[in-house]
mmCIF file of C-alpha atoms and ligand atoms in Angstrom:
data_model
loop_
_atom_site.group_PDB
_atom_site.id
_atom_site.type_symbol
_atom_site.label_atom_id
_atom_site.label_comp_id
_atom_site.label_asym_id
_atom_site.label_seq_id
_atom_site.Cartn_x
_atom_site.Cartn_y
_atom_site.Cartn_z
ATOM 1 C CA MET Y 1 -0.808 -9.803 -1.221
ATOM 2 C CA ARG Y 2 1.059 -7.943 -3.795
ATOM 3 C CA LEU Y 3 2.014 -4.316 -4.045
ATOM 4 C CA GLN Y 4 3.218 -2.438 -7.314
ATOM 5 C CA VAL Y 5 4.392 1.066 -7.254
ATOM 6 C CA ASP Y 6 4.717 2.907 -10.591
ATOM 7 C CA PRO Y 7 7.081 4.615 -10.938
ATOM 8 C CA ALA Y 8 8.171 4.908 -7.159
ATOM 9 C CA SER Y 9 9.470 8.464 -7.274
ATOM 10 C CA ILE Y 10 9.132 11.465 -5.340
ATOM 11 C CA GLY Y 11 6.049 12.968 -6.651
ATOM 12 C CA ASP Y 12 3.065 11.359 -8.130
ATOM 13 C CA ASP Y 13 2.972 7.482 -8.003
ATOM 14 C CA ARG Y 14 0.280 4.865 -8.650
ATOM 15 C CA PHE Y 15 -0.192 2.212 -6.168
ATOM 16 C CA ARG Y 16 -1.759 -1.009 -7.003
ATOM 17 C CA VAL Y 17 -2.667 -3.784 -4.274
ATOM 18 C CA THR Y 18 -3.514 -7.257 -5.390
ATOM 19 C CA VAL Y 19 -5.322 -9.228 -2.652
ATOM 20 C CA THR Y 20 -5.860 -13.134 -3.079
ATOM 21 C CA ASP Y 21 -6.095 -16.106 -1.105
ATOM 22 C CA GLN Y 22 -3.383 -18.676 -1.270
ATOM 23 C CA ALA Y 23 -4.907 -20.317 -4.044
ATOM 24 C CA GLY Y 24 -5.175 -17.211 -6.031
ATOM 25 C CA ALA Y 25 -8.400 -16.563 -5.727
ATOM 26 C CA PRO Y 26 -9.728 -12.733 -5.406
ATOM 27 C CA VAL Y 27 -10.647 -11.951 -1.562
ATOM 28 C CA GLU Y 28 -13.661 -9.744 -0.719
ATOM 29 C CA THR Y 29 -12.450 -6.728 1.232
ATOM 30 C CA GLN Y 30 -14.080 -3.843 2.891
ATOM 31 C CA ARG Y 31 -11.139 -1.497 2.882
ATOM 32 C CA VAL Y 32 -7.372 -1.360 1.650
ATOM 33 C CA ARG Y 33 -5.303 1.350 3.170
ATOM 34 C CA LEU Y 34 -1.549 2.226 2.451
ATOM 35 C CA THR Y 35 0.417 3.834 5.263
ATOM 36 C CA PHE Y 36 3.782 5.613 4.274
ATOM 37 C CA GLU Y 37 6.510 5.954 6.495
ATOM 38 C CA MET Y 38 10.319 6.621 5.993
ATOM 39 C CA ARG Y 39 12.282 4.416 7.774
ATOM 40 C CA GLU Y 40 15.579 6.382 8.149
ATOM 41 C CA MET Y 41 13.699 9.304 10.034
ATOM 42 C CA ASP Y 42 10.585 10.254 11.726
ATOM 43 C CA MET Y 43 8.704 12.139 9.030
ATOM 44 C CA GLY Y 44 5.219 11.189 10.377
ATOM 45 C CA GLU Y 45 2.731 8.924 8.282
ATOM 46 C CA ASN Y 46 0.738 9.591 5.350
ATOM 47 C CA GLN Y 47 -2.201 7.354 4.219
ATOM 48 C CA LEU Y 48 -4.222 6.564 1.356
ATOM 49 C CA ILE Y 49 -7.277 4.314 0.678
ATOM 50 C CA ALA Y 50 -7.156 2.359 -2.608
ATOM 51 C CA THR Y 51 -10.448 1.622 -4.378
ATOM 52 C CA PRO Y 52 -11.378 -1.459 -6.362
ATOM 53 C CA ALA Y 53 -9.891 -1.354 -9.959
ATOM 54 C CA ALA Y 54 -9.881 -4.799 -11.345
ATOM 55 C CA GLN Y 55 -10.795 -8.186 -10.000
ATOM 56 C CA ALA Y 56 -8.792 -8.607 -6.894
ATOM 57 C CA SER Y 57 -7.076 -5.314 -7.347
ATOM 58 C CA TYR Y 58 -6.937 -2.087 -5.793
ATOM 59 C CA GLU Y 59 -5.473 1.111 -6.924
ATOM 60 C CA VAL Y 60 -4.829 4.950 -5.768
ATOM 61 C CA SER Y 61 -2.820 7.675 -6.946
ATOM 62 C CA GLY Y 62 -1.061 10.284 -4.995
ATOM 63 C CA ALA Y 63 2.426 11.719 -3.995
ATOM 64 C CA PRO Y 64 2.680 10.281 -0.274
ATOM 65 C CA MET Y 65 6.514 10.002 -0.505
ATOM 66 C CA SER Y 66 8.224 12.971 -0.546
ATOM 67 C CA MET Y 67 11.996 12.156 -0.162
ATOM 68 C CA VAL Y 68 14.383 9.978 -2.059
ATOM 69 C CA GLY Y 69 14.986 6.779 0.115
ATOM 70 C CA GLU Y 70 13.748 3.622 1.532
ATOM 71 C CA TRP Y 71 10.026 3.827 2.570
ATOM 72 C CA GLN Y 72 7.871 1.474 4.477
ATOM 73 C CA ILE Y 73 4.361 0.821 3.007
ATOM 74 C CA THR Y 74 1.760 -1.108 5.414
ATOM 75 C CA VAL Y 75 -1.029 -2.230 3.471
ATOM 76 C CA THR Y 76 -3.841 -2.820 5.703
ATOM 77 C CA VAL Y 77 -6.904 -5.107 4.508
ATOM 78 C CA ARG Y 78 -10.040 -4.987 6.324
ATOM 79 C CA ARG Y 79 -12.486 -7.860 5.841
ATOM 80 C CA ALA Y 80 -15.936 -8.593 7.482
ATOM 81 C CA GLY Y 81 -15.771 -10.313 10.555
ATOM 82 C CA VAL Y 82 -12.162 -10.798 11.017
ATOM 83 C CA ARG Y 83 -9.175 -8.780 12.359
ATOM 84 C CA ASP Y 84 -7.263 -6.500 10.087
ATOM 85 C CA VAL Y 85 -4.336 -7.773 8.271
ATOM 86 C CA ASP Y 86 -1.194 -5.786 7.783
ATOM 87 C CA VAL Y 87 1.403 -6.597 5.377
ATOM 88 C CA VAL Y 88 4.687 -4.491 5.255
ATOM 89 C CA PHE Y 89 6.644 -3.722 2.180
ATOM 90 C CA THR Y 90 9.961 -1.611 1.692
ATOM 91 C CA VAL Y 91 10.209 0.415 -1.337
ATOM 92 C CA PRO Y 92 13.153 2.214 -2.705
ATOM 93 C CA VAL Y 93 12.191 5.785 -3.815
ATOM 94 C CA GLY Y 94 13.974 7.561 -6.318
ATOM 95 C CA GLU Y 95 13.885 11.187 -7.959
HETATM 96 CU CU1 CU J 1 12.867 11.529 4.986
#
């Protein structure tokens, strides 16, 4: 799983998640959710749901990261018939 954050600033960002299997083939998903938390302090959680954008990739735009610093983004992928998979990313966020 891959996460791209553009431009990784406070304010509007675009998030793209690419979900492929080990061979690089697209994985069929039911839901791709992003959960945002600041690592250094308890600011609560924000969530966004990404929608299909291109083959194997899901996108969503928003402003869930409201402070400069290191954010933890947990991407949760739901597929039919198996447990949800969480992958945690750490993203430095600037102004
Ligand atoms: Cu903070």
